[in-house]
Coordinates of C-alpha atoms and ligand atoms in Angstrom, one line a residue:
K329 CA 0.0 0.0 0.0
I330 CA 0.9 3.6 -0.5
V331 CA 0.3 6.2 2.2
V332 CA -0.6 9.8 1.2
L333 CA 0.2 12.5 3.9
D334 CA -2.5 15.2 3.6
F335 CA -1.2 18.7 3.8
G336 CA -4.6 20.1 3.0
S337 CA -4.8 20.3 -0.7
Q338 CA -8.2 20.1 -2.3
Y339 CA -6.7 17.3 -4.5
S340 CA -5.5 15.0 -1.7
H341 CA -8.3 12.5 -2.1
L342 CA -7.7 12.5 -5.9
I343 CA -4.2 11.2 -5.4
C344 CA -5.6 8.1 -3.6
R345 CA -8.3 7.6 -6.1
R346 CA -5.9 7.7 -9.1
I347 CA -3.6 5.2 -7.4
R348 CA -6.5 2.9 -6.5
E349 CA -7.7 3.1 -10.2
F350 CA -4.6 1.0 -11.1
S351 CA -5.3 -1.5 -8.4
V352 CA -2.9 -0.4 -5.7
Y353 CA -4.4 0.4 -2.3
A354 CA -3.7 4.0 -1.2
E355 CA -4.7 5.6 2.1
L356 CA -4.9 9.3 3.1
V357 CA -3.7 10.1 6.5
P358 CA -3.2 13.5 8.3
Y359 CA 0.3 15.0 7.8
D360 CA 1.0 14.8 11.5
I361 CA 0.5 11.1 11.8
S362 CA 3.0 9.6 14.3
F363 CA 5.9 7.6 13.1
E364 CA 4.6 4.6 15.0
E365 CA 1.2 4.8 13.4
L366 CA 2.7 5.1 10.0
Q367 CA 5.0 2.2 10.6
K368 CA 2.0 0.1 11.5
L369 CA 0.5 0.8 8.1
N370 CA 3.6 -0.7 6.6
P371 CA 3.6 1.3 3.4
K372 CA 5.7 0.7 0.3
G373 CA 6.1 4.4 -0.3
I374 CA 4.9 7.8 0.9
I375 CA 3.4 10.7 -1.0
F376 CA 3.3 14.2 0.4
S377 CA 0.2 16.0 -0.9
G378 CA -0.1 19.7 -1.9
G379 CA -1.4 22.2 0.6
P380 CA -2.0 25.9 1.0
S381 CA 1.0 26.7 3.3
S382 CA 4.5 28.0 2.6
V383 CA 7.4 25.9 3.9
Y384 CA 9.3 29.0 5.1
N385 CA 6.6 30.1 7.5
S386 CA 7.2 29.2 11.1
D387 CA 3.8 27.5 11.4
A388 CA 4.2 25.4 8.2
P389 CA 3.0 21.8 8.6
V390 CA 5.8 19.3 8.7
P391 CA 5.7 15.6 9.2
E392 CA 7.5 13.9 12.0
N393 CA 11.3 13.8 11.4
K394 CA 11.6 10.0 11.9
I395 CA 9.4 9.5 8.9
F396 CA 12.3 10.7 6.7
E397 CA 14.5 8.1 8.3
M398 CA 12.3 5.2 7.2
N399 CA 14.2 5.2 3.9
L400 CA 11.0 4.6 2.0
P401 CA 10.5 6.0 -1.5
L402 CA 9.1 9.6 -1.2
L403 CA 7.2 11.7 -3.7
G404 CA 6.3 15.3 -2.9
I405 CA 3.6 17.0 -4.9
C406 CA 3.4 20.8 -4.9
Y407 CA 3.7 21.8 -1.3
G408 CA 5.1 18.3 -0.7
H409 CA 7.8 19.1 -3.3
Q410 CA 8.7 22.3 -1.6
L411 CA 8.8 20.4 1.7
I412 CA 11.4 18.0 0.3
V413 CA 13.5 20.8 -1.2
N414 CA 13.5 22.6 2.1
K415 CA 14.2 19.4 4.2
Y416 CA 17.2 18.3 2.1
G417 CA 18.9 21.6 2.1
G418 CA 17.5 23.4 -1.0
K419 CA 15.7 26.8 -0.9
V420 CA 12.1 27.7 -1.5
K421 CA 11.0 31.3 -2.2
R422 CA 7.9 33.2 -3.0
A423 CA 7.4 33.4 -6.8
N424 CA 4.9 34.7 -9.3
K425 CA 1.7 32.8 -8.9
E426 CA 1.4 30.1 -11.6
Y427 CA -2.1 28.7 -12.0
G428 CA -3.3 26.5 -14.8
S429 CA -1.8 24.4 -17.5
S430 CA 2.0 24.8 -18.3
L431 CA 4.2 22.9 -20.7
L432 CA 6.5 20.6 -18.8
T433 CA 9.7 19.7 -20.6
I434 CA 11.3 16.4 -19.6
D435 CA 15.0 16.7 -18.9
N436 CA 15.6 13.1 -17.7
D437 CA 13.2 10.3 -18.5
K438 CA 15.0 7.5 -16.8
D439 CA 12.5 6.7 -14.0
L440 CA 9.7 9.0 -12.6
L441 CA 9.0 10.6 -16.0
N442 CA 9.7 7.5 -18.0
G443 CA 7.6 6.9 -21.1
I444 CA 5.7 10.1 -21.1
G445 CA 7.4 11.8 -24.1
E446 CA 9.5 14.9 -24.4
S447 CA 6.9 17.3 -23.0
V448 CA 3.4 17.3 -21.6
R449 CA 0.8 19.8 -20.3
A450 CA 1.0 19.8 -16.5
W451 CA -1.4 21.4 -14.1
M452 CA 0.2 24.0 -11.8
S453 CA -1.3 25.8 -8.8
H454 CA 1.4 27.4 -6.7
G455 CA 2.8 30.7 -5.3
D456 CA 6.2 29.4 -4.1
E457 CA 8.9 27.6 -6.0
A458 CA 12.2 25.8 -5.5
E459 CA 14.9 28.4 -6.1
Q460 CA 17.8 26.1 -5.3
I461 CA 17.5 22.3 -5.3
P462 CA 19.1 20.3 -2.5
P463 CA 22.6 18.9 -2.9
G464 CA 22.6 15.5 -4.5
F465 CA 19.3 16.2 -6.4
Q466 CA 18.9 16.8 -10.1
V467 CA 16.3 18.5 -12.2
I468 CA 14.4 16.0 -14.3
G469 CA 11.7 18.4 -15.7
H470 CA 11.1 22.1 -16.0
T471 CA 8.5 24.6 -17.1
E472 CA 8.9 28.2 -18.2
G473 CA 7.8 29.4 -14.8
A474 CA 9.5 26.7 -12.7
K475 CA 13.1 25.7 -13.3
A476 CA 12.8 22.8 -10.9
A477 CA 9.3 21.5 -11.7
A478 CA 10.5 17.9 -11.2
I479 CA 13.5 16.8 -9.2
A480 CA 15.0 13.4 -8.2
S481 CA 17.5 12.4 -5.6
E482 CA 20.7 10.7 -6.7
N483 CA 19.7 7.3 -5.3
K484 CA 16.4 7.6 -7.2
S485 CA 14.2 7.2 -4.2
I486 CA 13.1 10.8 -3.4
Y487 CA 11.2 12.9 -5.9
G488 CA 9.5 16.2 -5.9
I489 CA 7.1 17.6 -8.5
Q490 CA 5.7 21.1 -8.5
F491 CA 2.7 20.1 -10.7
H492 CA -0.3 18.0 -9.9
P493 CA -0.2 14.6 -11.6
E494 CA -3.5 13.6 -9.9
V495 CA -5.7 16.0 -11.8
V496 CA -7.0 15.2 -15.3
H497 CA -5.5 18.4 -16.8
T498 CA -2.0 16.9 -16.4
E499 CA -1.4 14.7 -19.4
Q500 CA 0.0 11.3 -18.5
G501 CA -0.4 12.2 -14.8
T502 CA -1.5 8.6 -14.1
E503 CA 1.6 7.3 -15.9
I504 CA 3.8 9.4 -13.6
L505 CA 2.0 8.1 -10.5
K506 CA 2.3 4.6 -11.9
N507 CA 6.0 5.0 -12.4
F508 CA 6.4 6.1 -8.8
V509 CA 4.0 3.5 -7.2
L510 CA 4.9 0.5 -9.3
K511 CA 8.5 1.0 -10.4
V512 CA 10.0 3.1 -7.6
C513 CA 8.0 1.6 -4.7
G514 CA 7.3 -1.8 -6.2
A515 CA 3.8 -1.8 -4.8
N516 CA 1.5 -4.8 -5.6
Q517 CA -1.5 -4.3 -7.9
D518 CA -3.8 -6.4 -5.6
W519 CA -6.5 -3.9 -4.8
T520 CA -9.6 -5.1 -6.7
M521 CA -13.3 -4.9 -5.8
E522 CA -13.6 -8.7 -6.1
G523 CA -10.9 -9.0 -3.5
F524 CA -12.5 -6.4 -1.3
I525 CA -15.8 -8.2 -1.4
D526 CA -14.2 -11.5 -0.4
S527 CA -12.3 -10.0 2.5
A528 CA -15.2 -7.9 3.7
V529 CA -17.5 -10.9 3.7
E530 CA -14.9 -13.0 5.5
K531 CA -14.6 -10.3 8.2
I532 CA -18.3 -9.8 8.6
S533 CA -19.0 -13.5 8.8
K534 CA -17.1 -13.6 12.1
I535 CA -19.4 -11.3 13.9
E536 CA -22.0 -12.6 16.3
G537 CA -25.6 -11.4 16.8
N538 CA -28.1 -9.8 14.5
V539 CA -27.6 -6.8 12.3
L540 CA -30.2 -4.0 11.6
C541 CA -29.8 -2.1 8.4
G542 CA -31.9 0.8 7.2
V543 CA -32.1 0.8 3.4
S544 CA -33.2 3.8 1.4
G545 CA -33.0 2.4 -2.1
G546 CA -29.8 4.4 -2.6
I547 CA -26.6 2.7 -3.8
D548 CA -24.6 2.8 -0.5
S549 CA -27.2 1.2 1.8
T550 CA -28.1 -1.3 -0.9
V551 CA -24.5 -2.4 -1.2
V552 CA -24.0 -2.5 2.6
A553 CA -27.1 -4.8 2.8
L554 CA -25.9 -7.1 0.1
L555 CA -22.4 -7.5 1.5
I556 CA -23.6 -8.2 5.0
H557 CA -26.2 -10.6 3.6
K558 CA -23.6 -12.5 1.7
A559 CA -21.7 -13.0 5.0
I560 CA -24.5 -13.7 7.6
G561 CA -27.7 -14.4 5.6
D562 CA -30.9 -13.9 7.5
R563 CA -29.2 -12.6 10.6
L564 CA -29.4 -9.3 8.7
K565 CA -32.7 -7.5 8.8
C566 CA -33.3 -4.7 6.4
V567 CA -35.9 -2.0 7.0
F568 CA -37.2 0.4 4.5
V569 CA -39.3 3.3 5.7
N570 CA -41.8 4.9 3.4
N571 CA -42.1 8.4 4.8
G572 CA -44.6 9.6 2.1
L573 CA -42.0 12.0 0.8
L574 CA -40.4 9.8 -1.8
R575 CA -40.3 10.1 -5.6
L576 CA -43.4 8.9 -7.5
N577 CA -43.9 5.2 -6.9
E578 CA -40.4 4.9 -5.4
E579 CA -41.6 2.8 -2.4
K580 CA -43.0 0.2 -4.7
E581 CA -39.9 0.1 -7.0
I582 CA -37.6 -0.3 -4.0
E583 CA -39.6 -3.1 -2.4
A584 CA -39.8 -4.9 -5.8
M585 CA -36.1 -4.5 -6.3
F586 CA -35.3 -6.1 -2.9
K587 CA -37.9 -8.8 -3.1
D588 CA -37.3 -9.8 -6.8
N589 CA -33.5 -9.5 -7.0
F590 CA -32.1 -10.0 -3.6
K591 CA -32.9 -12.7 -1.1
V592 CA -32.4 -10.4 1.9
N593 CA -34.7 -10.3 4.9
F594 CA -36.6 -7.1 4.0
T595 CA -39.4 -5.2 5.8
S596 CA -41.1 -2.2 4.3
I597 CA -42.9 0.0 6.8
D598 CA -45.5 2.3 5.4
A599 CA -45.3 5.3 7.8
A600 CA -46.5 7.9 5.3
D601 CA -49.5 9.0 7.3
Q602 CA -47.5 9.3 10.5
F603 CA -44.8 11.5 8.8
L604 CA -47.4 13.6 6.9
G605 CA -49.5 14.0 10.0
K606 CA -46.5 15.4 12.0
L607 CA -45.7 17.8 9.1
K608 CA -49.3 19.2 9.0
G609 CA -49.2 23.0 9.3
V610 CA -45.4 23.2 9.5
E611 CA -43.9 25.7 7.1
D612 CA -40.4 26.3 8.4
P613 CA -37.7 24.4 6.4
E614 CA -35.5 23.5 9.4
K615 CA -38.6 22.4 11.5
K616 CA -39.6 20.1 8.6
R617 CA -36.2 18.6 8.4
M618 CA -36.1 18.0 12.2
I619 CA -39.6 16.4 12.2
V620 CA -38.6 14.0 9.4
G621 CA -35.4 13.0 11.2
E622 CA -37.1 12.5 14.5
E623 CA -40.0 10.5 13.1
F624 CA -37.5 8.2 11.3
I625 CA -35.8 7.4 14.5
H626 CA -39.2 6.6 16.2
V627 CA -40.1 4.2 13.4
F628 CA -36.7 2.6 13.4
T629 CA -36.6 2.2 17.2
E630 CA -40.0 0.7 17.3
F631 CA -38.9 -1.9 14.7
A632 CA -35.7 -2.7 16.6
E633 CA -37.7 -3.2 19.8
K634 CA -40.2 -5.6 18.2
N635 CA -37.7 -7.5 16.0
G636 CA -34.6 -7.5 18.2
P637 CA -32.4 -8.0 19.9
F638 CA -29.9 -6.5 17.5
K639 CA -26.3 -6.3 18.2
W640 CA -25.2 -4.2 15.2
L641 CA -26.5 -1.3 13.2
A642 CA -25.1 -1.2 9.6
Q643 CA -24.3 2.1 8.0
G644 CA -23.1 3.2 4.5
T645 CA -20.3 5.5 5.6
L646 CA -17.8 6.1 2.9
Y647 CA -14.1 6.9 3.0
P648 CA -14.4 10.7 2.5
D649 CA -16.8 10.9 5.4
V650 CA -14.4 8.9 7.6
I651 CA -11.5 11.2 6.8
E652 CA -13.5 14.5 7.0
S653 CA -15.3 13.7 10.3
G654 CA -11.9 13.0 11.8
V655 CA -13.4 9.9 13.4
S656 CA -10.5 7.7 12.4
K657 CA -7.0 9.0 12.0
G658 CA -5.3 6.4 10.0
P659 CA -6.2 2.9 9.2
A660 CA -9.9 2.3 8.4
A661 CA -11.1 -1.0 9.8
V662 CA -14.1 -2.7 8.2
I663 CA -15.7 -3.2 11.6
K664 CA -15.7 -0.5 14.2
S665 CA -17.3 -0.2 17.6
H666 CA -19.1 3.0 18.4
H667 CA -21.3 4.2 21.2
N668 CA -23.2 7.1 19.9
V669 CA -25.4 5.4 17.4
G670 CA -26.7 7.8 14.7
G671 CA -29.5 9.3 16.8
L672 CA -30.9 6.0 18.0
P673 CA -31.4 5.7 21.8
D674 CA -28.4 4.5 23.8
W675 CA -30.3 1.8 25.5
L676 CA -30.6 -0.1 22.2
N677 CA -26.9 -0.5 22.7
L678 CA -26.0 -1.1 19.1
E679 CA -22.5 -1.3 17.7
I680 CA -21.8 0.2 14.3
L681 CA -20.9 -1.9 11.3
E682 CA -19.6 0.2 8.4
P683 CA -18.3 -2.2 5.6
L684 CA -17.8 0.6 3.1
R685 CA -15.6 2.9 5.2
E686 CA -12.5 2.3 3.2
L687 CA -14.2 3.0 -0.2
Y688 CA -14.8 5.8 -2.6
K689 CA -18.1 6.2 -4.3
D690 CA -16.8 5.0 -7.6
E691 CA -15.6 1.8 -5.9
V692 CA -19.0 1.3 -4.3
R693 CA -20.5 1.6 -7.8
K694 CA -18.1 -1.1 -9.0
I695 CA -19.1 -3.4 -6.2
A696 CA -22.8 -2.7 -7.0
K697 CA -22.1 -3.9 -10.6
I698 CA -20.3 -7.1 -9.4
L699 CA -23.2 -7.8 -7.0
Q700 CA -25.7 -7.3 -9.9
V701 CA -27.5 -4.4 -8.5
P702 CA -29.9 -3.2 -11.3
E703 CA -28.2 -0.5 -13.4
K704 CA -31.2 1.8 -12.9
L705 CA -30.2 2.2 -9.3
F706 CA -26.7 3.5 -9.7
M707 CA -27.5 6.0 -12.3
R708 CA -30.1 7.7 -10.1
H709 CA -29.5 11.3 -9.0
P710 CA -28.9 11.9 -5.3
F711 CA -32.1 12.5 -3.3
P712 CA -32.2 14.4 0.0
G713 CA -32.9 12.5 3.2
P714 CA -36.0 14.6 4.1
G715 CA -37.2 14.0 0.5
L716 CA -40.0 16.1 -0.9
A717 CA -40.3 18.0 2.4
V718 CA -37.4 20.2 1.2
R719 CA -38.7 20.4 -2.4
I720 CA -42.1 21.7 -1.3
I721 CA -42.0 25.3 -0.2
G722 CA -44.2 25.9 2.8
E723 CA -46.6 23.3 4.2
V724 CA -46.5 19.8 2.8
T725 CA -50.1 19.2 1.5
P726 CA -51.5 16.3 -0.5
T727 CA -52.0 18.5 -3.5
K728 CA -48.5 19.9 -3.5
L729 CA -47.1 16.4 -2.9
T730 CA -48.8 15.1 -6.0
I731 CA -47.7 18.1 -8.0
A732 CA -44.1 17.7 -6.9
K733 CA -44.1 13.9 -7.6
V734 CA -45.7 13.9 -11.0
A735 CA -43.9 17.0 -12.3
S736 CA -40.5 15.7 -11.1
R737 CA -41.2 12.4 -12.9
I738 CA -42.0 14.3 -16.1
V739 CA -38.7 16.3 -15.8
E740 CA -36.7 13.1 -15.2
D741 CA -38.4 11.2 -18.1
E742 CA -37.8 14.0 -20.5
L743 CA -34.2 14.2 -19.5
L744 CA -33.8 10.5 -20.0
E745 CA -35.5 10.7 -23.4
A746 CA -33.1 13.5 -24.4
N747 CA -30.1 11.4 -23.1
L748 CA -29.2 14.2 -20.7
Y749 CA -30.2 12.6 -17.4
D750 CA -26.7 11.2 -16.7
K751 CA -25.1 14.5 -17.6
V752 CA -26.7 16.6 -14.9
W753 CA -26.3 16.5 -11.2
Q754 CA -29.9 16.7 -10.0
A755 CA -33.2 17.5 -11.7
Y756 CA -36.6 17.9 -10.2
A757 CA -39.7 20.1 -10.0
A758 CA -40.5 22.0 -6.9
V759 CA -43.7 23.7 -5.9
G760 CA -44.8 26.3 -3.4
D761 CA -47.9 28.3 -2.6
D762 CA -47.7 30.8 -5.4
R763 CA -50.4 30.7 -7.9
A764 CA -51.0 32.2 -11.3
V765 CA -53.9 32.6 -13.6
G766 CA -54.3 30.3 -16.6
V767 CA -56.9 29.5 -19.2
V768 CA -57.9 25.9 -19.8
G769 CA -60.4 25.7 -22.7
D770 CA -62.5 28.8 -22.2
E771 CA -62.2 28.6 -18.5
R772 CA -60.1 30.8 -16.2
R773 CA -58.1 28.8 -13.7
Y774 CA -56.0 30.0 -10.7
G775 CA -53.4 27.2 -10.5
N776 CA -50.0 26.5 -8.9
I777 CA -46.7 27.6 -10.3
V778 CA -44.1 24.8 -10.7
M779 CA -40.3 25.4 -10.7
I780 CA -38.1 23.2 -12.7
R781 CA -34.6 22.9 -11.2
V782 CA -31.8 21.2 -13.1
V783 CA -28.2 21.8 -12.0
D784 CA -24.7 20.8 -12.9
S785 CA -22.3 20.1 -10.1
I786 CA -19.2 18.0 -9.1
D787 CA -19.7 17.7 -5.4
A788 CA -22.9 19.7 -4.5
M789 CA -20.8 22.4 -2.8
T790 CA -21.3 24.6 -5.8
A791 CA -23.7 24.2 -8.6
D792 CA -24.6 25.9 -11.9
W793 CA -28.0 25.8 -13.5
T794 CA -28.0 23.6 -16.6
R795 CA -28.5 25.4 -20.0
L796 CA -31.2 23.0 -21.2
P797 CA -32.3 23.3 -24.8
H798 CA -35.4 25.6 -25.1
G799 CA -37.2 22.9 -27.0
L800 CA -36.8 20.5 -24.1
L801 CA -37.9 23.0 -21.5
E802 CA -41.0 23.7 -23.7
K803 CA -41.8 20.1 -23.8
M804 CA -41.5 19.7 -20.0
S805 CA -43.7 22.8 -19.5
N806 CA -46.4 21.6 -21.9
R807 CA -46.5 18.1 -20.3
I808 CA -46.6 19.5 -16.8
T809 CA -49.5 21.9 -17.5
N810 CA -51.4 19.4 -19.5
E811 CA -51.0 16.4 -17.2
I812 CA -51.4 18.1 -13.9
E813 CA -54.7 19.9 -13.6
D814 CA -53.6 22.1 -10.7
V815 CA -50.6 23.6 -12.5
T816 CA -51.0 26.7 -14.8
W817 CA -47.4 28.0 -15.0
V818 CA -44.0 26.5 -15.2
T819 CA -40.8 28.4 -14.5
Y820 CA -37.1 27.4 -14.8
T821 CA -34.7 28.4 -12.0
I822 CA -31.6 30.1 -13.2
S823 CA -29.9 30.8 -9.9
S824 CA -26.6 29.1 -9.2
K825 CA -25.2 27.9 -5.9
P826 CA -24.0 30.2 -4.3
P827 CA -26.0 32.3 -3.5
A828 CA -28.9 29.9 -4.1
T829 CA -28.8 26.2 -2.9
I830 CA -29.7 23.2 -4.8
E831 CA -32.9 22.4 -2.8
P832 CA -35.3 25.3 -2.2
Q833 CA -35.8 24.6 1.5
Ligands
XMP1081 P1 -28.2 22.2 -1.0 O1 -29.7 22.4 -1.1 O2 -27.7 22.5 0.4 O3 -28.0 20.7 -1.3 O4 -27.5 23.0 -2.1 C1 -26.7 20.1 -1.5 C2 -26.9 18.6 -1.7 O5 -27.4 18.0 -0.5 C3 -28.7 17.4 -0.7 N1 -29.4 17.8 0.5 C4 -29.7 16.9 1.5 N2 -29.4 15.6 1.7 N3 -30.4 15.6 3.8 C5 -29.8 15.0 2.8 O6 -29.5 13.8 2.9 C6 -30.8 16.9 3.7 O7 -31.4 17.5 4.6 C7 -30.4 17.6 2.5 N4 -30.5 18.9 2.1 C8 -29.9 18.9 0.8 C9 -29.2 18.0 -1.9 O8 -30.1 17.2 -2.6 C10 -28.0 18.3 -2.7 O9 -27.5 17.1 -3.4

């Protein structure tokens, strides 16, 4: 395995993902990991990520000294490069900011830059540069702005590169990472999802007691359920809660998927009236969110009391959540004990089972494919936990629920038809209390206004409204006003995030 020390670059996760793509396990750890912890991980090589700091500042993050004495192959990227330059006796100084694509000329293609040609476009994002390289190092690549854009130590085990090989804008970036990981470190290409499934199933099969797993129909909880089921069969009990706030007919589709395709022990609880009853008269977005969350816990607890005892609660936590929440610094075990169980009462005394905590989303998708989860499920857009409660502005009423469900289905169907569904991040129709006059036949009608929202995004942190073809918008609008009696007007939302958000509530 390869260990990546995280110095805070927005690309740190990407380094791990790129390496895993060629079947080598890579793990992201905080830069201040202790020497002992790092030793336990037994890495074949270490990568220092980029980061926003300057090595010459007194508060610059530096790894523990002993890490350099492990004599493991080292690759520094961006800030990591400067760290190596500084550590081994070179000099780093403030330079003109270089941001974007630069032409990297290869000066020595013997090892790290082997097989990538004479020059490539490389992605730069830095304000400091190596003014003087350390003694015993040589320059193996340069750009116009950075004389020492790539350096290597004499014994060919320590490398520094100013550019980011992990981003797609760097041509042959993966080749460069491969050269380091496979040739310099000699890491094994034994990280496959088939192998992961086998070892996860083996580990889970050793646990005792029953497992409770809430399934939403989303890919993460479905894969969690299938993995655990493979290991312990009917000692796993899956619960699906219909809160009345799902997409049109979604509850039936999810039940059918589980009953027809998978042999897991599956209970569907229809709690729609209970949820909608609690939401009656409530207009405040945060209150609605809280009510849905609380009600979910009630339903879940009641199930656990009646069908228990359970020893474990399964959750679909993924690797980025583990790293970001800071729960685990370092190695991510498949099974982890935990006391504060996701909002469920303490007296249920459940331990947490998180079989996906080592994985990235694209790896979960690969597993879903191997486990024959229907394709339709993993191409589905993300859907918020509180469901239509956040897509209906103001009180959730039966009329507004029907409008949101049917209009959203029309938006989704038309995008699918136009082959655009996979290309956008999320797409739906929202509805509030605003109404506008329309004419239907000769009759004047005061109906609801529906808002179509379609956005492009990479991580939901920012989003841009999708420039859909006018003809497609027209078709959506016509279908919505024709097929839903209560709707007279359709609008398209053209606010990006920020300042807007993706969901209206
Ligand atoms: P916003 O509206 O904040 O949404 O731009 C960002 C992303 O998060 C989803 N979202 C939620 N997901 N519970 C969830 O599980 C929530 O309360 C919630 N609110 C928003 C939203 O669909 C989008 O993908």
